[in-house]
PDB file of C-alpha atoms in Angstrom:
ATOM      1  CA  MET A 312      91.950 105.052 102.489  1.00 81.00           C
ATOM      2  CA  SER A 313      90.102 102.138 104.020  1.00 90.00           C
ATOM      3  CA  LEU A 314      89.418  98.502 103.299  1.00 93.00           C
ATOM      4  CA  GLN A 315      85.862  99.257 102.179  1.00 94.00           C
ATOM      5  CA  LEU A 316      86.980 101.850  99.613  1.00 94.00           C
ATOM      6  CA  PHE A 317      89.576  99.509  98.132  1.00 95.00           C
ATOM      7  CA  LEU A 318      87.057  96.687  97.937  1.00 96.00           C
ATOM      8  CA  LEU A 319      84.510  98.983  96.292  1.00 96.00           C
ATOM      9  CA  VAL A 320      87.019  99.885  93.571  1.00 96.00           C
ATOM     10  CA  ALA A 321      87.778  96.168  93.148  1.00 96.00           C
ATOM     11  CA  ALA A 322      84.050  95.369  92.937  1.00 97.00           C
ATOM     12  CA  GLY A 323      83.657  98.128  90.339  1.00 96.00           C
ATOM     13  CA  LEU A 324      86.431  96.659  88.199  1.00 96.00           C
ATOM     14  CA  PHE A 325      84.929  93.172  88.561  1.00 96.00           C
ATOM     15  CA  ALA A 326      81.456  94.387  87.555  1.00 96.00           C
ATOM     16  CA  ILE A 327      82.777  96.324  84.544  1.00 95.00           C
ATOM     17  CA  GLY A 328      84.745  93.264  83.446  1.00 95.00           C
ATOM     18  CA  LEU A 329      81.640  91.117  83.827  1.00 95.00           C
ATOM     19  CA  TYR A 330      79.676  93.557  81.664  1.00 94.00           C
ATOM     20  CA  GLY A 331      82.364  93.366  79.001  1.00 92.00           C
ATOM     21  CA  ALA A 332      82.628  89.583  79.101  1.00 92.00           C
ATOM     22  CA  LEU A 333      78.844  89.229  78.739  1.00 92.00           C
ATOM     23  CA  SER A 334      78.144  91.948  76.191  1.00 91.00           C
ATOM     24  CA  GLN A 335      81.032  91.873  73.717  1.00 87.00           C
ATOM     25  CA  GLN A 336      80.743  89.915  70.491  1.00 84.00           C
ATOM     26  CA  SER A 337      84.417  89.882  69.646  1.00 83.00           C
ATOM     27  CA  ILE A 338      86.330  87.086  71.393  1.00 84.00           C
ATOM     28  CA  VAL A 339      89.314  89.390  71.974  1.00 84.00           C
ATOM     29  CA  MET A 340      87.128  91.971  73.716  1.00 86.00           C
ATOM     30  CA  LEU A 341      85.524  89.206  75.784  1.00 89.00           C
ATOM     31  CA  MET A 342      88.996  88.252  77.022  1.00 89.00           C
ATOM     32  CA  MET A 343      89.635  91.884  77.941  1.00 89.00           C
ATOM     33  CA  GLY A 344      86.574  91.690  80.181  1.00 92.00           C
ATOM     34  CA  LEU A 345      87.950  88.565  81.871  1.00 93.00           C
ATOM     35  CA  GLU A 346      91.296  90.331  82.414  1.00 92.00           C
ATOM     36  CA  LEU A 347      89.510  93.265  84.009  1.00 94.00           C
ATOM     37  CA  MET A 348      87.692  90.912  86.411  1.00 95.00           C
ATOM     38  CA  LEU A 349      91.004  89.334  87.451  1.00 95.00           C
ATOM     39  CA  ASN A 350      92.418  92.845  87.848  1.00 93.00           C
ATOM     40  CA  GLY A 351      89.745  93.554  90.450  1.00 95.00           C
ATOM     41  CA  ILE A 352      90.642  90.322  92.256  1.00 96.00           C
ATOM     42  CA  ILE A 353      94.308  91.375  92.465  1.00 95.00           C
ATOM     43  CA  LEU A 354      93.270  94.661  94.065  1.00 95.00           C
ATOM     44  CA  ALA A 355      90.902  92.935  96.500  1.00 96.00           C
ATOM     45  CA  ALA A 356      93.588  90.418  97.526  1.00 95.00           C
ATOM     46  CA  ALA A 357      96.138  93.185  98.124  1.00 95.00           C
ATOM     47  CA  ALA A 358      93.657  95.244 100.155  1.00 95.00           C
ATOM     48  CA  LEU A 359      92.500  92.283 102.274  1.00 94.00           C
ATOM     49  CA  TRP A 360      96.122  91.367 102.991  1.00 94.00           C
ATOM     50  CA  TYR A 361      97.094  94.919 103.960  1.00 94.00           C
ATOM     51  CA  PHE A 362      94.077  95.740 106.115  1.00 94.00           C
ATOM     52  CA  LEU A 363      93.399  92.372 107.766  1.00 93.00           C
ATOM     53  CA  THR A 364      96.434  90.059 107.967  1.00 90.00           C
ATOM     54  CA  PRO A 365      99.559  91.986 106.999  1.00 91.00           C
ATOM     55  CA  ALA A 366     101.783  89.648 109.002  1.00 89.00           C
ATOM     56  CA  GLY A 367     101.075  86.622 106.787  1.00 86.00           C
ATOM     57  CA  ASN A 368     101.981  85.932 103.170  1.00 89.00           C
ATOM     58  CA  ASP A 369      98.717  84.514 101.853  1.00 89.00           C
ATOM     59  CA  GLY A 370      97.607  87.709 100.104  1.00 91.00           C
ATOM     60  CA  PRO A 371     100.815  88.164  98.068  1.00 93.00           C
ATOM     61  CA  VAL A 372     100.833  84.451  97.173  1.00 94.00           C
ATOM     62  CA  LEU A 373      97.231  84.769  95.960  1.00 94.00           C
ATOM     63  CA  ILE A 374      98.288  87.728  93.794  1.00 95.00           C
ATOM     64  CA  VAL A 375     101.061  85.609  92.251  1.00 94.00           C
ATOM     65  CA  VAL A 376      98.484  82.904  91.482  1.00 95.00           C
ATOM     66  CA  VAL A 377      96.097  85.423  89.896  1.00 95.00           C
ATOM     67  CA  LEU A 378      98.883  86.941  87.783  1.00 94.00           C
ATOM     68  CA  THR A 379      99.705  83.455  86.513  1.00 94.00           C
ATOM     69  CA  ALA A 380      96.026  82.827  85.814  1.00 93.00           C
ATOM     70  CA  MET A 381      95.920  86.040  83.744  1.00 92.00           C
ATOM     71  CA  ALA A 382      98.891  84.931  81.657  1.00 92.00           C
ATOM     72  CA  ILE A 383      97.391  81.456  81.141  1.00 94.00           C
ATOM     73  CA  GLU A 384      94.003  82.914  80.233  1.00 92.00           C
ATOM     74  CA  MET A 385      95.547  85.181  77.597  1.00 91.00           C
ATOM     75  CA  ALA A 386      97.707  82.454  76.073  1.00 91.00           C
ATOM     76  CA  ALA A 387      95.006  79.769  76.042  1.00 92.00           C
ATOM     77  CA  GLY A 388      92.358  82.210  74.827  1.00 90.00           C
ATOM     78  CA  PHE A 389      94.430  83.371  71.878  1.00 90.00           C
ATOM     79  CA  ALA A 390      95.348  79.786  71.014  1.00 91.00           C
ATOM     80  CA  VAL A 391      91.645  78.879  70.912  1.00 89.00           C
ATOM     81  CA  VAL A 392      90.908  81.965  68.800  1.00 88.00           C
ATOM     82  CA  THR A 393      93.686  80.970  66.415  1.00 88.00           C
ATOM     83  CA  ALA A 394      92.392  77.394  66.167  1.00 89.00           C
ATOM     84  CA  ILE A 395      88.755  78.342  65.555  1.00 88.00           C
ATOM     85  CA  TYR A 396      89.709  81.115  63.142  1.00 87.00           C
ATOM     86  CA  ARG A 397      91.916  78.758  61.183  1.00 87.00           C
ATOM     87  CA  SER A 398      89.216  76.149  60.781  1.00 86.00           C
ATOM     88  CA  ARG A 399      86.103  78.318  60.396  1.00 86.00           C
ATOM     89  CA  GLN A 400      87.084  82.003  60.074  1.00 84.00           C
ATOM     90  CA  VAL A 401      85.123  82.716  63.256  1.00 82.00           C
ATOM     91  CA  ASP A 402      86.037  85.830  65.224  1.00 78.00           C
ATOM     92  CA  VAL A 403      82.833  86.555  67.145  1.00 81.00           C
ATOM     93  CA  THR A 404      81.248  84.522  69.917  1.00 82.00           C
ATOM     94  CA  ASP A 405      77.846  84.365  68.193  1.00 82.00           C
ATOM     95  CA  SER A 406      79.317  82.283  65.372  1.00 83.00           C
ATOM     96  CA  ALA A 407      80.723  79.735  67.816  1.00 83.00           C
ATOM     97  CA  ALA A 408      77.497  78.715  69.543  1.00 83.00           C
ATOM     98  CA  ASP A 409      77.725  74.977  68.721  1.00 84.00           C
ATOM     99  CA  LEU A 410      77.470  73.945  72.367  1.00 85.00           C
ATOM    100  CA  ARG A 411      74.401  76.057  73.046  1.00 82.00           C
ATOM    101  CA  GLY A 412      71.937  73.783  74.764  1.00 75.00           C
TER     102      GLY A 412
ATOM    103  CA  MET B 583      97.272 112.742 102.974  1.00 85.00           C
ATOM    104  CA  LEU B 584      99.410 111.904  99.947  1.00 90.00           C
ATOM    105  CA  ALA B 585      98.258 108.307 100.214  1.00 91.00           C
ATOM    106  CA  ASP B 586      94.611 109.419 100.239  1.00 93.00           C
ATOM    107  CA  VAL B 587      95.043 111.598  97.161  1.00 95.00           C
ATOM    108  CA  SER B 588      96.915 108.789  95.361  1.00 94.00           C
ATOM    109  CA  PHE B 589      94.176 106.325  96.258  1.00 95.00           C
ATOM    110  CA  TRP B 590      91.386 108.492  94.873  1.00 95.00           C
ATOM    111  CA  VAL B 591      93.265 109.417  91.700  1.00 96.00           C
ATOM    112  CA  LEU B 592      94.376 105.833  90.968  1.00 96.00           C
ATOM    113  CA  GLY B 593      91.027 104.319  91.949  1.00 95.00           C
ATOM    114  CA  ILE B 594      89.055 106.675  89.712  1.00 96.00           C
ATOM    115  CA  VAL B 595      91.513 106.186  86.829  1.00 96.00           C
ATOM    116  CA  ALA B 596      91.268 102.400  87.223  1.00 95.00           C
ATOM    117  CA  VAL B 597      87.470 102.321  87.113  1.00 95.00           C
ATOM    118  CA  LEU B 598      86.967 104.984  84.432  1.00 95.00           C
ATOM    119  CA  SER B 599      89.568 103.612  82.034  1.00 95.00           C
ATOM    120  CA  GLY B 600      88.187 100.123  82.690  1.00 94.00           C
ATOM    121  CA  PHE B 601      84.777 101.349  81.601  1.00 92.00           C
ATOM    122  CA  ALA B 602      86.296 103.150  78.604  1.00 92.00           C
ATOM    123  CA  VAL B 603      87.547  99.765  77.334  1.00 89.00           C
ATOM    124  CA  PHE B 604      84.002  98.852  76.318  1.00 87.00           C
ATOM    125  CA  ARG B 605      83.010 102.336  75.162  1.00 86.00           C
ATOM    126  CA  LEU B 606      85.779 103.434  72.796  1.00 83.00           C
ATOM    127  CA  ASN B 607      85.729 102.622  69.107  1.00 77.00           C
ATOM    128  CA  SER B 608      89.385 102.428  68.161  1.00 77.00           C
ATOM    129  CA  MET B 609      91.152  99.242  69.160  1.00 77.00           C
ATOM    130  CA  ALA B 610      94.383 101.123  69.866  1.00 78.00           C
ATOM    131  CA  ARG B 611      92.543 103.334  72.341  1.00 83.00           C
ATOM    132  CA  VAL B 612      90.812 100.319  73.881  1.00 86.00           C
ATOM    133  CA  THR B 613      94.150  98.586  74.450  1.00 87.00           C
ATOM    134  CA  PHE B 614      95.685 101.649  76.053  1.00 89.00           C
ATOM    135  CA  ALA B 615      92.594 102.245  78.196  1.00 92.00           C
ATOM    136  CA  LEU B 616      92.920  98.706  79.539  1.00 92.00           C
ATOM    137  CA  LEU B 617      96.631  99.282  80.087  1.00 93.00           C
ATOM    138  CA  ALA B 618      95.851 102.487  82.019  1.00 95.00           C
ATOM    139  CA  SER B 619      93.436 100.539  84.211  1.00 95.00           C
ATOM    140  CA  PHE B 620      96.063  97.865  84.903  1.00 95.00           C
ATOM    141  CA  LEU B 621      98.749 100.456  85.673  1.00 96.00           C
ATOM    142  CA  ALA B 622      96.407 102.254  88.082  1.00 96.00           C
ATOM    143  CA  VAL B 623      95.731  98.973  89.897  1.00 96.00           C
ATOM    144  CA  ALA B 624      99.484  98.287  89.971  1.00 96.00           C
ATOM    145  CA  GLY B 625      99.901 101.721  91.553  1.00 95.00           C
ATOM    146  CA  LEU B 626      97.266 100.874  94.164  1.00 95.00           C
ATOM    147  CA  VAL B 627      99.071  97.602  94.930  1.00 95.00           C
ATOM    148  CA  VAL B 628     102.312  99.567  95.413  1.00 94.00           C
ATOM    149  CA  LEU B 629     100.384 101.969  97.645  1.00 94.00           C
ATOM    150  CA  LEU B 630      99.416  98.997  99.815  1.00 93.00           C
ATOM    151  CA  GLY B 631     103.077  98.202 100.448  1.00 90.00           C
ATOM    152  CA  LEU B 632     103.508  95.414  97.883  1.00 92.00           C
ATOM    153  CA  GLY B 633     106.115  97.175  95.774  1.00 91.00           C
ATOM    154  CA  TYR B 634     107.493  94.081  94.091  1.00 93.00           C
ATOM    155  CA  LEU B 635     104.118  92.670  93.059  1.00 93.00           C
ATOM    156  CA  GLY B 636     102.975  96.094  91.850  1.00 94.00           C
ATOM    157  CA  VAL B 637     105.995  96.455  89.595  1.00 95.00           C
ATOM    158  CA  VAL B 638     105.619  92.874  88.344  1.00 93.00           C
ATOM    159  CA  THR B 639     101.969  93.584  87.513  1.00 93.00           C
ATOM    160  CA  ALA B 640     102.909  96.759  85.640  1.00 94.00           C
ATOM    161  CA  LEU B 641     105.682  95.087  83.617  1.00 94.00           C
ATOM    162  CA  MET B 642     103.556  92.052  82.798  1.00 91.00           C
ATOM    163  CA  MET B 643     100.569  94.112  81.741  1.00 91.00           C
ATOM    164  CA  VAL B 644     102.587  96.396  79.447  1.00 93.00           C
ATOM    165  CA  ILE B 645     103.860  93.354  77.541  1.00 92.00           C
ATOM    166  CA  GLU B 646     100.474  91.645  77.650  1.00 89.00           C
ATOM    167  CA  MET B 647      98.686  94.653  76.195  1.00 89.00           C
ATOM    168  CA  VAL B 648     101.231  94.930  73.374  1.00 87.00           C
ATOM    169  CA  VAL B 649     100.662  91.252  72.542  1.00 86.00           C
ATOM    170  CA  MET B 650      96.935  91.840  72.766  1.00 84.00           C
ATOM    171  CA  ALA B 651      97.169  94.762  70.330  1.00 83.00           C
ATOM    172  CA  VAL B 652      98.826  92.465  67.773  1.00 84.00           C
ATOM    173  CA  PHE B 653      96.072  89.859  68.151  1.00 81.00           C
ATOM    174  CA  MET B 654      93.386  92.531  67.943  1.00 79.00           C
ATOM    175  CA  ILE B 655      94.690  93.717  64.611  1.00 77.00           C
ATOM    176  CA  MET B 656      94.776  90.070  63.490  1.00 77.00           C
ATOM    177  CA  TYR B 657      91.291  89.062  64.572  1.00 76.00           C
ATOM    178  CA  MET B 658      89.053  92.086  65.084  1.00 69.00           C
ATOM    179  CA  MET B 659      86.597  92.861  62.341  1.00 61.00           C
ATOM    180  CA  ASN B 660      87.087  96.605  62.800  1.00 63.00           C
ATOM    181  CA  PRO B 661      90.549  97.113  64.292  1.00 60.00           C
ATOM    182  CA  ALA B 662      90.999 100.793  63.538  1.00 63.00           C
ATOM    183  CA  GLY B 663      87.518 101.859  64.575  1.00 61.00           C
ATOM    184  CA  LEU B 664      87.247 103.979  61.436  1.00 63.00           C
ATOM    185  CA  MET B 665      83.796 102.607  60.745  1.00 62.00           C
ATOM    186  CA  PRO B 666      81.569 103.001  63.807  1.00 62.00           C
ATOM    187  CA  MET B 667      79.707  99.771  64.403  1.00 62.00           C
ATOM    188  CA  SER B 668      78.026  97.936  67.223  1.00 67.00           C
ATOM    189  CA  MET B 669      79.830  94.886  68.538  1.00 75.00           C
ATOM    190  CA  TYR B 670      77.494  94.084  71.404  1.00 81.00           C
ATOM    191  CA  HIS B 671      74.952  91.413  72.099  1.00 83.00           C
ATOM    192  CA  ASN B 672      72.380  91.557  74.886  1.00 85.00           C
ATOM    193  CA  LYS B 673      73.648  94.927  76.069  1.00 86.00           C
ATOM    194  CA  ALA B 674      70.784  95.699  78.450  1.00 90.00           C
ATOM    195  CA  GLY B 675      70.836  92.257  80.052  1.00 91.00           C
ATOM    196  CA  SER B 676      74.608  92.405  80.534  1.00 92.00           C
ATOM    197  CA  MET B 677      74.368  95.841  82.079  1.00 93.00           C
ATOM    198  CA  ALA B 678      71.614  94.677  84.457  1.00 95.00           C
ATOM    199  CA  ILE B 679      73.655  91.634  85.538  1.00 96.00           C
ATOM    200  CA  SER B 680      76.783  93.715  86.019  1.00 95.00           C
ATOM    201  CA  VAL B 681      75.052  96.492  87.997  1.00 96.00           C
ATOM    202  CA  GLY B 682      73.297  93.843  90.090  1.00 97.00           C
ATOM    203  CA  THR B 683      76.619  92.108  90.798  1.00 96.00           C
ATOM    204  CA  PHE B 684      78.194  95.399  91.843  1.00 96.00           C
ATOM    205  CA  ALA B 685      75.223  96.206  94.091  1.00 97.00           C
ATOM    206  CA  VAL B 686      75.371  92.813  95.822  1.00 97.00           C
ATOM    207  CA  LEU B 687      79.145  93.091  96.296  1.00 96.00           C
ATOM    208  CA  ALA B 688      78.879  96.679  97.566  1.00 96.00           C
ATOM    209  CA  VAL B 689      76.178  95.763 100.084  1.00 97.00           C
ATOM    210  CA  GLY B 690      78.354  92.888 101.301  1.00 96.00           C
ATOM    211  CA  ILE B 691      81.420  95.123 101.549  1.00 95.00           C
ATOM    212  CA  LEU B 692      79.631  97.869 103.445  1.00 95.00           C
ATOM    213  CA  LEU B 693      77.595  95.664 105.789  1.00 95.00           C
ATOM    214  CA  THR B 694      80.253  93.133 106.728  1.00 93.00           C
ATOM    215  CA  ASP B 695      81.738  93.584 110.156  1.00 92.00           C
ATOM    216  CA  TRP B 696      85.367  93.322 109.071  1.00 92.00           C
ATOM    217  CA  PRO B 697      87.814  91.963 111.661  1.00 92.00           C
ATOM    218  CA  VAL B 698      90.439  94.290 113.079  1.00 91.00           C
ATOM    219  CA  ARG B 699      93.937  94.352 111.660  1.00 89.00           C
ATOM    220  CA  ARG B 700      96.262  91.743 113.151  1.00 88.00           C
ATOM    221  CA  GLY B 701     100.018  92.191 112.983  1.00 86.00           C
ATOM    222  CA  VAL B 702     102.098  94.543 110.880  1.00 88.00           C
ATOM    223  CA  PRO B 703     103.741  93.974 107.462  1.00 87.00           C
ATOM    224  CA  ALA B 704     107.173  92.363 107.667  1.00 85.00           C
ATOM    225  CA  PRO B 705     109.983  94.864 107.105  1.00 87.00           C
ATOM    226  CA  ALA B 706     111.291  92.987 104.058  1.00 89.00           C
ATOM    227  CA  GLN B 707     108.002  91.927 102.459  1.00 89.00           C
ATOM    228  CA  THR B 708     109.494  90.759  99.148  1.00 90.00           C
ATOM    229  CA  TYR B 709     112.015  88.600 100.993  1.00 92.00           C
ATOM    230  CA  GLN B 710     109.210  87.088 103.055  1.00 91.00           C
ATOM    231  CA  LEU B 711     107.194  86.377  99.893  1.00 91.00           C
ATOM    232  CA  GLY B 712     110.211  84.666  98.351  1.00 92.00           C
ATOM    233  CA  LEU B 713     110.691  82.544 101.452  1.00 92.00           C
ATOM    234  CA  ALA B 714     107.008  81.588 101.425  1.00 92.00           C
ATOM    235  CA  LEU B 715     107.023  80.673  97.735  1.00 91.00           C
ATOM    236  CA  MET B 716     110.162  78.585  98.072  1.00 92.00           C
ATOM    237  CA  GLY B 717     109.134  77.099 101.416  1.00 91.00           C
ATOM    238  CA  GLY B 718     105.634  76.777 102.826  1.00 90.00           C
ATOM    239  CA  GLN B 719     103.906  77.595  99.546  1.00 92.00           C
ATOM    240  CA  MET B 720     106.106  75.309  97.455  1.00 94.00           C
ATOM    241  CA  LEU B 721     103.107  73.203  96.439  1.00 94.00           C
ATOM    242  CA  THR B 722     101.418  76.337  95.039  1.00 93.00           C
ATOM    243  CA  MET B 723     104.563  77.199  93.123  1.00 94.00           C
ATOM    244  CA  MET B 724     104.917  73.667  91.712  1.00 95.00           C
ATOM    245  CA  THR B 725     101.264  73.617  90.676  1.00 95.00           C
ATOM    246  CA  LEU B 726     101.737  76.934  88.899  1.00 95.00           C
ATOM    247  CA  GLY B 727     104.820  75.595  87.133  1.00 95.00           C
ATOM    248  CA  VAL B 728     103.087  72.438  85.895  1.00 96.00           C
ATOM    249  CA  THR B 729     100.030  74.459  84.829  1.00 96.00           C
ATOM    250  CA  LEU B 730     102.207  76.889  82.871  1.00 95.00           C
ATOM    251  CA  PHE B 731     103.964  73.999  81.166  1.00 96.00           C
ATOM    252  CA  ALA B 732     100.615  72.402  80.271  1.00 96.00           C
ATOM    253  CA  THR B 733      99.546  75.776  78.868  1.00 96.00           C
ATOM    254  CA  ILE B 734     102.631  75.932  76.661  1.00 95.00           C
ATOM    255  CA  VAL B 735     101.920  72.464  75.260  1.00 95.00           C
ATOM    256  CA  ALA B 736      98.192  73.117  74.823  1.00 94.00           C
ATOM    257  CA  THR B 737      98.643  76.485  73.115  1.00 94.00           C
ATOM    258  CA  VAL B 738     101.216  75.101  70.681  1.00 92.00           C
ATOM    259  CA  VAL B 739      98.968  72.132  69.855  1.00 90.00           C
ATOM    260  CA  LEU B 740      95.915  74.359  69.396  1.00 90.00           C
ATOM    261  CA  SER B 741      97.570  76.983  67.252  1.00 88.00           C
ATOM    262  CA  THR B 742      99.644  74.715  65.016  1.00 86.00           C
ATOM    263  CA  GLY B 743      98.271  74.767  61.492  1.00 80.00           C
ATOM    264  CA  ARG B 744      99.770  71.578  60.104  1.00 81.00           C
ATOM    265  CA  GLY B 745     101.366  69.241  62.598  1.00 81.00           C
ATOM    266  CA  ARG B 746     103.431  66.128  61.968  1.00 83.00           C
ATOM    267  CA  TYR B 747     100.313  63.920  61.772  1.00 84.00           C
ATOM    268  CA  ASP B 748      99.050  66.051  58.879  1.00 82.00           C
ATOM    269  CA  ARG B 749     102.425  65.820  57.163  1.00 84.00           C
ATOM    270  CA  TYR B 750     103.412  62.172  57.747  1.00 85.00           C
ATOM    271  CA  GLY B 751     100.036  60.414  58.213  1.00 85.00           C
ATOM    272  CA  ASP B 752      98.351  59.040  61.338  1.00 88.00           C
ATOM    273  CA  ASP B 753     101.097  56.488  62.028  1.00 89.00           C
ATOM    274  CA  LEU B 754     103.891  58.897  61.040  1.00 88.00           C
ATOM    275  CA  ALA B 755     105.019  56.284  58.514  1.00 87.00           C
ATOM    276  CA  ALA B 756     104.986  58.266  55.254  1.00 85.00           C
ATOM    277  CA  PRO B 757     108.420  58.265  53.626  1.00 85.00           C
ATOM    278  CA  ARG B 758     107.961  61.852  52.435  1.00 82.00           C
ATOM    279  CA  ALA B 759     106.046  64.704  54.045  1.00 81.00           C
ATOM    280  CA  ASP B 760     102.749  65.507  52.342  1.00 79.00           C
ATOM    281  CA  ASP B 761     103.347  69.255  52.039  1.00 81.00           C
ATOM    282  CA  PRO B 762     101.580  71.731  49.763  1.00 80.00           C
ATOM    283  CA  ALA B 763     104.874  73.571  49.400  1.00 78.00           C
ATOM    284  CA  GLY B 764     108.239  71.882  49.254  1.00 72.00           C
ATOM    285  CA  GLY B 765     111.325  72.601  51.253  1.00 72.00           C
ATOM    286  CA  GLY B 766     110.259  70.977  54.512  1.00 69.00           C
ATOM    287  CA  VAL B 767     108.468  74.055  55.815  1.00 67.00           C
ATOM    288  CA  GLY B 768     105.201  72.251  56.556  1.00 61.00           C
TER     289      GLY B 768
END
């Protein structure tokens, strides 16, 4: 149990989430990838707090912020999916490429 | 010893079930694989001495995954996974980017000369976190509150099918609502 091992697990979760967010067509699966990336950040914040500055409170506060970000991401993401599905019956990212430049 | 075993078990479960999320066919299995990954990370957070935040993560993620399962059934083209199909785009490129990201992060993690540990965890860590959130970190807490409120407003606006401007006109001056069905249900 060391800082490096914890951070490696966190980096693994982040990389897997990145793969999902980039490769999935379904918007819901894309959001799962984003959640997995934030999951890795929670683990990294907890490990950095415990192994480097356990006396302070910055790590736990960062975890609270990330948990809130996860909730906001889910809620806003599903609201956008609902809006675009209602107007255009779009449920995959490839059909919503209007802003592609 | 017990902590080491728990770390390896939870760490491997977290990464493997995270990977299973993008490998399984059935949406029910995908949701529960993601939930297993979140619960393993919550266990690791508890292992690091943050019991309260670990339990909060676990509770939040259980509810979040149940909500997600409902939305998956609503919006996925193949929710039950009965019909094997590919739902990927640019799989090789994504895999290359993701493996490259992991390699860069791993090199940074292993080569960095991490500082030594300073201090010890406070005996009542949850109490200290509460004091910080209601004291020194009050600005963080207020920002989170305002952001959550903005999210509530934005999500309701985005997901409303027919709002009052659709029903009563742009200046809200129509004497009667312009509804396809009567009864005031919008």
